[in-house]
Structure formats: structure tokens, C-alpha cells
PDB file of C-alpha atoms in Angstrom:
ATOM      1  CA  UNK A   1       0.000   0.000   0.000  1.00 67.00           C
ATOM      2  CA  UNK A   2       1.362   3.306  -0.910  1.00 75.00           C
ATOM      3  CA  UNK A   3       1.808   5.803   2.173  1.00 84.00           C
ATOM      4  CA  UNK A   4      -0.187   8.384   0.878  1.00 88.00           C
ATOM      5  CA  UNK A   5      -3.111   7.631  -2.062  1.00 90.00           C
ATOM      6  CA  UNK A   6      -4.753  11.227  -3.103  1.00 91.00           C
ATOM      7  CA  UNK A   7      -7.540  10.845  -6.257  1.00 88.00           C
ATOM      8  CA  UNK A   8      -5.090  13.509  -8.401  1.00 88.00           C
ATOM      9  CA  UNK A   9      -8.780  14.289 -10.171  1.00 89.00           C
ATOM     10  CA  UNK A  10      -9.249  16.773 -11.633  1.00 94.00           C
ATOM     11  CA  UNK A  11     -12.229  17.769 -10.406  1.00 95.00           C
ATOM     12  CA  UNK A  12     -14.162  20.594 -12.402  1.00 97.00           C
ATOM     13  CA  UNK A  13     -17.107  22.071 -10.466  1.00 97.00           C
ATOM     14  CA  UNK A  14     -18.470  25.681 -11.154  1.00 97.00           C
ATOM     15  CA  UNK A  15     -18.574  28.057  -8.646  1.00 98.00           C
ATOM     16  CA  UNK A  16     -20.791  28.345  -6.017  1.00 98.00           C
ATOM     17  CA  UNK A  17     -20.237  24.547  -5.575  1.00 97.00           C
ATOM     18  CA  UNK A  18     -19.339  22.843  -2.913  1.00 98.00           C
ATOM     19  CA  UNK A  19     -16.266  20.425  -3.384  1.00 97.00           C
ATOM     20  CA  UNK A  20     -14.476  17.865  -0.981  1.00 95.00           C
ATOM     21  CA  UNK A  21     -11.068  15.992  -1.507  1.00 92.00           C
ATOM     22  CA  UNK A  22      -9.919  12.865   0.237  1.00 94.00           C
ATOM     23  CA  UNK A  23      -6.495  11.866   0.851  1.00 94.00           C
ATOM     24  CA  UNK A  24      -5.876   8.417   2.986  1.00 93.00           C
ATOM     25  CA  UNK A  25      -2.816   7.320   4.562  1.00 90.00           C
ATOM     26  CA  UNK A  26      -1.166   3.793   5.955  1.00 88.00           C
ATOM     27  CA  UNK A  27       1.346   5.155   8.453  1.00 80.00           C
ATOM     28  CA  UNK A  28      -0.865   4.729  11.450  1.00 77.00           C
ATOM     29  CA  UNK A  29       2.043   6.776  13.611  1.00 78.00           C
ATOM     30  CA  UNK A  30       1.338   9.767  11.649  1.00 76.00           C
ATOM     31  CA  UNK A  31       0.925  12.405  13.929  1.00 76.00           C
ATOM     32  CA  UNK A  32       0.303  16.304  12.337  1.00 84.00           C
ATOM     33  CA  UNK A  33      -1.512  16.490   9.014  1.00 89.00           C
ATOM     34  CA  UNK A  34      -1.792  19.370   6.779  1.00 92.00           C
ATOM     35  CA  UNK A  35      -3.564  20.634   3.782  1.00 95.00           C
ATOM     36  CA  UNK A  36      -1.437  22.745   1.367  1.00 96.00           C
ATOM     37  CA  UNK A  37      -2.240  24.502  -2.254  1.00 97.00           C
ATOM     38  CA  UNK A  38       0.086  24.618  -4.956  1.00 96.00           C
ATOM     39  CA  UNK A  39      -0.912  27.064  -7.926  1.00 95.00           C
ATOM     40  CA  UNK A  40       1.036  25.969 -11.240  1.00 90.00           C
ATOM     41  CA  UNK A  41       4.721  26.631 -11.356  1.00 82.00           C
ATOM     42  CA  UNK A  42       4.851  28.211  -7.809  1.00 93.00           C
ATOM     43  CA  UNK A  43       5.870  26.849  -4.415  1.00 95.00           C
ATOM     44  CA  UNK A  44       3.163  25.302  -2.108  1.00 95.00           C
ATOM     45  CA  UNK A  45       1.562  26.730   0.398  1.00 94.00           C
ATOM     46  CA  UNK A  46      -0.022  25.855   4.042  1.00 92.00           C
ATOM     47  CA  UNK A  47      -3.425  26.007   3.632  1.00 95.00           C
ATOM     48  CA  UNK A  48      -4.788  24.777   7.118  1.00 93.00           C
ATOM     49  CA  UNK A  49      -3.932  22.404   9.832  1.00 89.00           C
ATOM     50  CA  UNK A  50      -6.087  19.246   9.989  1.00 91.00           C
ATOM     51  CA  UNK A  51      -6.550  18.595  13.518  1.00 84.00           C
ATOM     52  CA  UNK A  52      -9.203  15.292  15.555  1.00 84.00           C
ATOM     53  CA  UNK A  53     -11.803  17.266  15.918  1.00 86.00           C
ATOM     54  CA  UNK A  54     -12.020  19.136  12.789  1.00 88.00           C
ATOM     55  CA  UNK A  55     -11.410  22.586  11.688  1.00 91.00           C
ATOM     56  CA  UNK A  56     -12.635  25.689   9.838  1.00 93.00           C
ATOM     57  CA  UNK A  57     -11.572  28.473   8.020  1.00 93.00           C
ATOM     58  CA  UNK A  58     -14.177  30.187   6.008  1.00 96.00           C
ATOM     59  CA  UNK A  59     -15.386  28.642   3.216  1.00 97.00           C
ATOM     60  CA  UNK A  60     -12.538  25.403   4.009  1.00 97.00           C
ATOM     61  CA  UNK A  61     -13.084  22.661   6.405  1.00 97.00           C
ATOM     62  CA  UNK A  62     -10.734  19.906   7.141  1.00 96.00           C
ATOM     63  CA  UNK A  63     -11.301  16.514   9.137  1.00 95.00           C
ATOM     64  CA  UNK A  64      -9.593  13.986  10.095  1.00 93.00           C
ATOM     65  CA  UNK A  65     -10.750  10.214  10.740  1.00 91.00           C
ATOM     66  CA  UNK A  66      -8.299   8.421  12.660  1.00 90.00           C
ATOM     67  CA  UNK A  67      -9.216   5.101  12.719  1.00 90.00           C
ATOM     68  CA  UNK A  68      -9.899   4.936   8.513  1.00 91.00           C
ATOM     69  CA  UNK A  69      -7.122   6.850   7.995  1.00 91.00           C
ATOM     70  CA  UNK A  70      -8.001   9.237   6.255  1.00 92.00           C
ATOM     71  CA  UNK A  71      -7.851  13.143   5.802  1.00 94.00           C
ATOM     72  CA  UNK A  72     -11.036  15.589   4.067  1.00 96.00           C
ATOM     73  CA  UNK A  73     -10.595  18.891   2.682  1.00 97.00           C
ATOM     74  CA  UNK A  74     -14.166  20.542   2.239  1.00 97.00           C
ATOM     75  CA  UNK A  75     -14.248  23.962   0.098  1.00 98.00           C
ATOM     76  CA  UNK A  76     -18.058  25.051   0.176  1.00 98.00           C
ATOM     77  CA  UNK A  77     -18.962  27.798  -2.230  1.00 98.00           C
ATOM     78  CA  UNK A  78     -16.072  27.808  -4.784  1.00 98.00           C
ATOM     79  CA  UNK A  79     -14.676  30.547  -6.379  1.00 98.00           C
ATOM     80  CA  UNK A  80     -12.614  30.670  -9.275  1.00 98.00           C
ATOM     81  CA  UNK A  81      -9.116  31.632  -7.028  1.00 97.00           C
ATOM     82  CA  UNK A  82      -9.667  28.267  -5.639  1.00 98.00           C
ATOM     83  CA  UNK A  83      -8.271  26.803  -9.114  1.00 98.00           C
ATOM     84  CA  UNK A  84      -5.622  24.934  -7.398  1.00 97.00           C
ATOM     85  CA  UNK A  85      -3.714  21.519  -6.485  1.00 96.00           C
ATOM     86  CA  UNK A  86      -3.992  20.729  -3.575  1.00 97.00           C
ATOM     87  CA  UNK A  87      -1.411  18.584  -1.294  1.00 95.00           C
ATOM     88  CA  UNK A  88      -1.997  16.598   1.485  1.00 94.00           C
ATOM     89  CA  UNK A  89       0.997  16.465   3.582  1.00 90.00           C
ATOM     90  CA  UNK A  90       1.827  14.260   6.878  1.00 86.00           C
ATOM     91  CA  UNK A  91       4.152  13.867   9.651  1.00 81.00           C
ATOM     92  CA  UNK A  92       4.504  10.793  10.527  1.00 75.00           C
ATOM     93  CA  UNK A  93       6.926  11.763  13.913  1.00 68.00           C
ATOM     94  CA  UNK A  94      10.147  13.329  13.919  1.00 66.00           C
ATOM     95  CA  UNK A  95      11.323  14.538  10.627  1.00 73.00           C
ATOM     96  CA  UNK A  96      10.091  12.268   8.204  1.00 76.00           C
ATOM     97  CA  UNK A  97       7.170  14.257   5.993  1.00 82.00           C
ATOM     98  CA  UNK A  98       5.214  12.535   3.228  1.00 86.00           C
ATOM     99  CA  UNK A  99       3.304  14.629   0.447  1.00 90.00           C
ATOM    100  CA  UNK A 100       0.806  13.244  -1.782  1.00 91.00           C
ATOM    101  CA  UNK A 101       1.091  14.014  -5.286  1.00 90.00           C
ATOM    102  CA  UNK A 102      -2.160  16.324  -5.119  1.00 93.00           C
ATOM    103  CA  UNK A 103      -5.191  16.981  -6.744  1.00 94.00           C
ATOM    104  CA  UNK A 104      -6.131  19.453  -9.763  1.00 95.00           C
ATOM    105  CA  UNK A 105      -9.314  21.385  -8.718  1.00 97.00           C
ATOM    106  CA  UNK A 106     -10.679  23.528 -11.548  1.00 97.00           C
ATOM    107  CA  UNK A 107     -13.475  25.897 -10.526  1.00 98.00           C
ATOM    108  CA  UNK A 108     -15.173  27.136 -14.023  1.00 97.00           C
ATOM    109  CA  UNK A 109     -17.847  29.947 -13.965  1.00 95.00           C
TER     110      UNK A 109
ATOM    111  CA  UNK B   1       8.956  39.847   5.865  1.00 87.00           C
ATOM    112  CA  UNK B   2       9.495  36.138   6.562  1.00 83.00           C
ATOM    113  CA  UNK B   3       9.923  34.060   3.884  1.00 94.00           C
ATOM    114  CA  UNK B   4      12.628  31.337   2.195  1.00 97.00           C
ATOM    115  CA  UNK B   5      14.407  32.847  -0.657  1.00 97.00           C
ATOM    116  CA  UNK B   6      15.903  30.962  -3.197  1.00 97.00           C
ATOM    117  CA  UNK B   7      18.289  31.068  -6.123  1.00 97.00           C
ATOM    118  CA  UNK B   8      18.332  31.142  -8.794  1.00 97.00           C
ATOM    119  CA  UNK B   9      15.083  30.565 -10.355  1.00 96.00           C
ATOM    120  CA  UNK B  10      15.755  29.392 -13.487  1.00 97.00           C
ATOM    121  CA  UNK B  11      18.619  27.188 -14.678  1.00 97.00           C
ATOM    122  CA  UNK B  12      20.074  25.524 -17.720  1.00 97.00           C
ATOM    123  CA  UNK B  13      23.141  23.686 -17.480  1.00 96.00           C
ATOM    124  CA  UNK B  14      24.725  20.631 -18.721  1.00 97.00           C
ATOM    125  CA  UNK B  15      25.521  17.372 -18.053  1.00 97.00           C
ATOM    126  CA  UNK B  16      28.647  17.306 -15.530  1.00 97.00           C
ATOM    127  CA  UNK B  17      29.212  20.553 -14.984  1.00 97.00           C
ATOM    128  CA  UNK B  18      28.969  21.300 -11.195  1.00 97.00           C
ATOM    129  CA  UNK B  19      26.207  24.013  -9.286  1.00 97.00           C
ATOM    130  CA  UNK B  20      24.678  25.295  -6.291  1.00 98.00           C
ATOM    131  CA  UNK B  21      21.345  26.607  -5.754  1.00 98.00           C
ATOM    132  CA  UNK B  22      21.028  28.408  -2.348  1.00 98.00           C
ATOM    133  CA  UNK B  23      18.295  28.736   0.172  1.00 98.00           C
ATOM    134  CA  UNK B  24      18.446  31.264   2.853  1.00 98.00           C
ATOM    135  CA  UNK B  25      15.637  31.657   5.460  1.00 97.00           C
ATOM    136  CA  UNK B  26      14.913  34.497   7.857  1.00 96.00           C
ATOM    137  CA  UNK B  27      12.730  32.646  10.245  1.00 94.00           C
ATOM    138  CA  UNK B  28      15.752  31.396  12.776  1.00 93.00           C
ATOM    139  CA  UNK B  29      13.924  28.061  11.544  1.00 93.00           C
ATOM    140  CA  UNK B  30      16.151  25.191  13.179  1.00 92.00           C
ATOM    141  CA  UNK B  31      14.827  22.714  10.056  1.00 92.00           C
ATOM    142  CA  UNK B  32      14.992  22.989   6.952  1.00 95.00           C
ATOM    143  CA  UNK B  33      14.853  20.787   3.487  1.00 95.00           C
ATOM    144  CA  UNK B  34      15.244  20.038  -0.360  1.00 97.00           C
ATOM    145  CA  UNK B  35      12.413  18.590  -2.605  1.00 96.00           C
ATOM    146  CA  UNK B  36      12.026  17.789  -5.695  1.00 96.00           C
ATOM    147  CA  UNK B  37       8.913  17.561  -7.774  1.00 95.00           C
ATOM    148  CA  UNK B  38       8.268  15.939 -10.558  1.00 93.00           C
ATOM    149  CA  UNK B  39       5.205  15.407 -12.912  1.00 86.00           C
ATOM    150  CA  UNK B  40       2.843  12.376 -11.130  1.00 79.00           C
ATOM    151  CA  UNK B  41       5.109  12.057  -8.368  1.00 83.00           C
ATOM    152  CA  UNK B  42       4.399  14.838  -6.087  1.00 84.00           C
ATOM    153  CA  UNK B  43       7.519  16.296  -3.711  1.00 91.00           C
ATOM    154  CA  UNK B  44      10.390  14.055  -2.903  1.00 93.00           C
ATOM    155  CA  UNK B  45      12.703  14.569  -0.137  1.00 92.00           C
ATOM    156  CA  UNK B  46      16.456  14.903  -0.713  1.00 95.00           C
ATOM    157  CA  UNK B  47      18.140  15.915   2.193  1.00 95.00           C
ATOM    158  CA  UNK B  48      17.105  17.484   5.317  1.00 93.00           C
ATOM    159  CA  UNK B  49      18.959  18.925   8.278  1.00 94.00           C
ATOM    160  CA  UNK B  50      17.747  19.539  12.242  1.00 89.00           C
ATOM    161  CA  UNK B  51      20.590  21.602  12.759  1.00 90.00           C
ATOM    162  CA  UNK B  52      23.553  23.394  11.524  1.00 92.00           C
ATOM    163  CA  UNK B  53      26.048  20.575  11.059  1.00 90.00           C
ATOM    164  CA  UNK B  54      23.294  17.877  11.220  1.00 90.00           C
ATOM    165  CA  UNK B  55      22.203  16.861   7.585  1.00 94.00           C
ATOM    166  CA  UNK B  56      20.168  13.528   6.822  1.00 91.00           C
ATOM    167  CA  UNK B  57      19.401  11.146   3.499  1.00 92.00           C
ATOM    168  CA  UNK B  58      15.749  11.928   2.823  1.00 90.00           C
ATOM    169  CA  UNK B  59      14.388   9.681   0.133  1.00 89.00           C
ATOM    170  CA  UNK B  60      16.166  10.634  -3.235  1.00 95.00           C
ATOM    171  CA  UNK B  61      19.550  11.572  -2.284  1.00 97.00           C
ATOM    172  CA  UNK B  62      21.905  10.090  -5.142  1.00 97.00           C
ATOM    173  CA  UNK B  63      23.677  12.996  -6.739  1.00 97.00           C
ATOM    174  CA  UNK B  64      23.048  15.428  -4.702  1.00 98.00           C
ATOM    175  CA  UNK B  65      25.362  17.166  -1.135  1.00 98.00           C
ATOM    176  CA  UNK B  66      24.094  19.620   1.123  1.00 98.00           C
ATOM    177  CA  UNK B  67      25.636  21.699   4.219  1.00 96.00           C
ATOM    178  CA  UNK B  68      24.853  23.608   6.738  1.00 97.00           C
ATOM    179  CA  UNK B  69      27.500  25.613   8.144  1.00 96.00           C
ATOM    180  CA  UNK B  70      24.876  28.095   9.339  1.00 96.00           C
ATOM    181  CA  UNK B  71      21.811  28.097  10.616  1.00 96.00           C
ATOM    182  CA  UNK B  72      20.119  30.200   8.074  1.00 97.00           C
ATOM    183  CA  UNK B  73      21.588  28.788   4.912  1.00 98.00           C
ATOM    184  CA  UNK B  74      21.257  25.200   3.337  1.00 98.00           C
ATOM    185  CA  UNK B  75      22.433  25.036  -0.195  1.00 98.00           C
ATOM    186  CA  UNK B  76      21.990  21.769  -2.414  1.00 98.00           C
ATOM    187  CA  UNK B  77      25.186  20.753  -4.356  1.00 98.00           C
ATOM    188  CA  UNK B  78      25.069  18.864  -7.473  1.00 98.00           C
ATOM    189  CA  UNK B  79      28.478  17.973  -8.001  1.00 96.00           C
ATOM    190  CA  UNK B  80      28.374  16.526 -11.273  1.00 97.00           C
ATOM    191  CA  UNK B  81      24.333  16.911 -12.777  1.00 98.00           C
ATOM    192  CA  UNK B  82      22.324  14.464 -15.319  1.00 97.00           C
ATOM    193  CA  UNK B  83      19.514  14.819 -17.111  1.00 97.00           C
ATOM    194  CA  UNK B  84      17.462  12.870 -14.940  1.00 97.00           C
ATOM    195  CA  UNK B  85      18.174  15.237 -12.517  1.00 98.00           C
ATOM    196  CA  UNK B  86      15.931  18.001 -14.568  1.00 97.00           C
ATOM    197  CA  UNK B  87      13.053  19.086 -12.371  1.00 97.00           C
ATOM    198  CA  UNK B  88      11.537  21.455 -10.307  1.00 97.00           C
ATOM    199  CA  UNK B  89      13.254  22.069  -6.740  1.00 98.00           C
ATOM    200  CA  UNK B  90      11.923  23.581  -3.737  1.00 97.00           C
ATOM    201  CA  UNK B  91      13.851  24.666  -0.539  1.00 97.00           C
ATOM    202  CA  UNK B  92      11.586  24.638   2.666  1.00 95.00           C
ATOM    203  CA  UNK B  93      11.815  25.456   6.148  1.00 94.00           C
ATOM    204  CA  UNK B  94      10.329  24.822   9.564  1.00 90.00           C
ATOM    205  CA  UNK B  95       9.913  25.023  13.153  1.00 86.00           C
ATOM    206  CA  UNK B  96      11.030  22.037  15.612  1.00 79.00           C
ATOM    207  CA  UNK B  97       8.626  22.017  18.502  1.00 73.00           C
ATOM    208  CA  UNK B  98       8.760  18.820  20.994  1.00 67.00           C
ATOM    209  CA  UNK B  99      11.641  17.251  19.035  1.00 64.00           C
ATOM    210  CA  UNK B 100       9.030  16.962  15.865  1.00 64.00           C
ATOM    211  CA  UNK B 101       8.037  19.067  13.251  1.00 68.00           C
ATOM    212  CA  UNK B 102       4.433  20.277  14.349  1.00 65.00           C
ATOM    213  CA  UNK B 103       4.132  22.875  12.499  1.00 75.00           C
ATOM    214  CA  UNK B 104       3.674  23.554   8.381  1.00 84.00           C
ATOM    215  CA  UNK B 105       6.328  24.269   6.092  1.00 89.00           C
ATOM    216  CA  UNK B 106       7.819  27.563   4.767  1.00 93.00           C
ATOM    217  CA  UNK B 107       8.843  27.089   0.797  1.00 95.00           C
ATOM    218  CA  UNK B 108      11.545  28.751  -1.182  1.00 97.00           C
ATOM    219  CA  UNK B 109       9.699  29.772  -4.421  1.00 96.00           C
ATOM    220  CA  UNK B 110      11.346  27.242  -6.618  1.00 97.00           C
ATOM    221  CA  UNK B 111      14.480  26.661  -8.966  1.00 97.00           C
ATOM    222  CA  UNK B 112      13.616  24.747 -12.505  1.00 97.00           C
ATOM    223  CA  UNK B 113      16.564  23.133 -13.391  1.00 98.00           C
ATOM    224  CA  UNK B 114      17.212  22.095 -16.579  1.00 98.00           C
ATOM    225  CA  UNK B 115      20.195  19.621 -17.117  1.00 98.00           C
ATOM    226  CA  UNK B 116      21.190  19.277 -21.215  1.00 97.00           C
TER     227      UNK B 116
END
């Protein structure tokens, strides 16, 4: 099993939609999870924390389910500056990170 | 303004000939590390370091040296560059809290090298 699986999409929604990305991991020792967006060409950047009991930032939401493994990214009401990939990144303890290869989100008016 | 700056941006080269890109933070971050990123494969790890003076393998290291003589700076070496070595390169830094990194990255804006 790969240590990080992300569905690389793309997903094209218009805007005004509501979108949600999974990203699942096998390293149960995985300990701080993140959400990142990468525009093309240019570096990536944090996004939001993904903490047990969920998390909000505006129009983004982020869970994460323990026991399945799995982190959620939830962007309600897209706009078309949410044209992104997005990366899910974890620490599995220590130094080691792991970054999925990220999903293309296309937000069309 | 915090931020990881990086250098240069754009590179062609060839084969053999030997370069350094540089990465300099301002953030007194004690970690900091070298990806790679490549089409379908997402950011690899090439070396990191937890220190000045402490460097680690991360999981694509062939090719490539690092240093850090000070705390600030981490430059990636490529002492003699192949095409396969072509890609888009990212410099990133972080906090250490409670011996792990708990906290998100910083990145460099990037360096596309280009190895003929």
C-alpha cells in the first residue's frame, strides 16, 4: 500500500459549488496532518492544519478520521481563485514528511 | 517579511558541470529541506537537516550534497548533474517544537533546473 493515495482528479465544479477531496494514509504513527495549495509553477503553500476534531476556516473545512485513515478537505462555495492543487501532507513523527502528489481542482464559472 | 528565498530561479546547465542553488531563510527556523517535484510524483525529499552541522538522506539523495554551516543557509550541491536530474526544486523550512516538526512548512519559491 502506498503511504499516501490522493484521487489527483481533476475535479471541475463551477462556482458556487461545494467540493471535498480525500487523501488516505497507511502510516498509522502519523501524527500532524496538513492541507497545502500549490498554484502551477509556484511553491506550495499551508493552507490549514487538519486537527481530531475538525477545523474551519471560512469557506474550508478539514477533518480527520483516525481510525480509517483518512484526511477531508471541504471547500463550500467555490470561487474561481480556488483553481488549485492541492497537497496533502503528513508527519509521521520526527522529521520524516510525506506529500501526496495532489489533486487538480478547476473551478469554471 | 518572513519568507525562504531561493536562487536562482531558473537554470540551464549541462551534463557534468557542477552548481549550487542556495536557500536562505529568515525565520531562525532550526529545520529545513530540499524537494524535488516531478510530474505524477508529487515532492520528494532529498536531504534534510535539524541543525547546523546535522544533515540527513531523505528519500532521493543520489547525486546530490548539502551543508549547513549556518543556521540560516542550506544550499543543495550537485556535483556533477544528469539529465534525470531536470526538475523542479523547492527549498523549505520549519519550526522544531517537541523534538518533531508540528508545524507547516515555509517554501523557497522554486528553482527549474534544466540539465542538457
Amino acid at each position: 500500500r502506498k503511504e499516501v493515495e490522493q484521487d489527483p482528479g481533476p475535479f471541475n465544479v463551477p462556482e458556487g459549488a461545494t467540493v471535498a477531496f480525500n487523501c488516505t494514509y497507511s502510516n498509522s504513527a502519523s501524527q500532524s496532518f496538513f492541507w497545502y495549495r500549490q498554484d502551477c509553477r509556484k511553491e506550495p503553500k499551508l493552507l490549514m492544519s487538519v486537527y481530531s476534531s475538525g477545523n474551519e476556516d471560512g469557506r474550508f473545512t478539514a477533518q480527520l478520521n483516525r481510525a480509517s485513515q483518512y484526511i477531508s478537505l471541504l471547500i463550500r462555495d467555490s470561487k474561481l481563485s480556488d483553481s488549485a492543487t492541492y497537497l496533502c501532507v503528513f508527519n509521521t513523527g520526527g522529521f520524516k514528511t510525506i506529500f501526496g502528489a495532489g489533486t487538480r481542482l478547476f473551478v469554471k464559472a | 517579511e518572513a519568507q525562504v528565498t531561493q536562487n536562482p530561479r531558473y537554470l540551464i546547465t549541462v551534463t557534468g558541470k557542477k552548481l549550487t542553488v542556495t536557500c536562505s531563510q529568515n525565520m531562525n527556523h532550526e529545520y529545513m529541506s530540499w524537494y524535488r517535484q516531478d510530474p505524477g510524483l508529487g515532492l520528494r525529499q532529498i536531504y534534510y537537516s535539524m541543525n547546523v552541522e546535522v544533515t540527513d538522506k531523505g528519500d532521493v539523495p543520489e547525486g546530490y550534497k548539502v551543508s549547513r554551516k549556518e543556521k540560516r543557509n542550506f544550499p543543495l550541491i550537485l556535483e556533477s548533474p544528469s539529465p534525470n536530474q531536470t526538475s523542479l526544486y523547492f527549498c523549505a523550512s520549519s519550526l522544531v517544537t517537541g523534538g518533531a516538526l508540528g508545524y507547516g512548512y515555509t517554501f523557497g519559491s522554486g528553482t527549474r533546473l534544466t540539465v542538457v
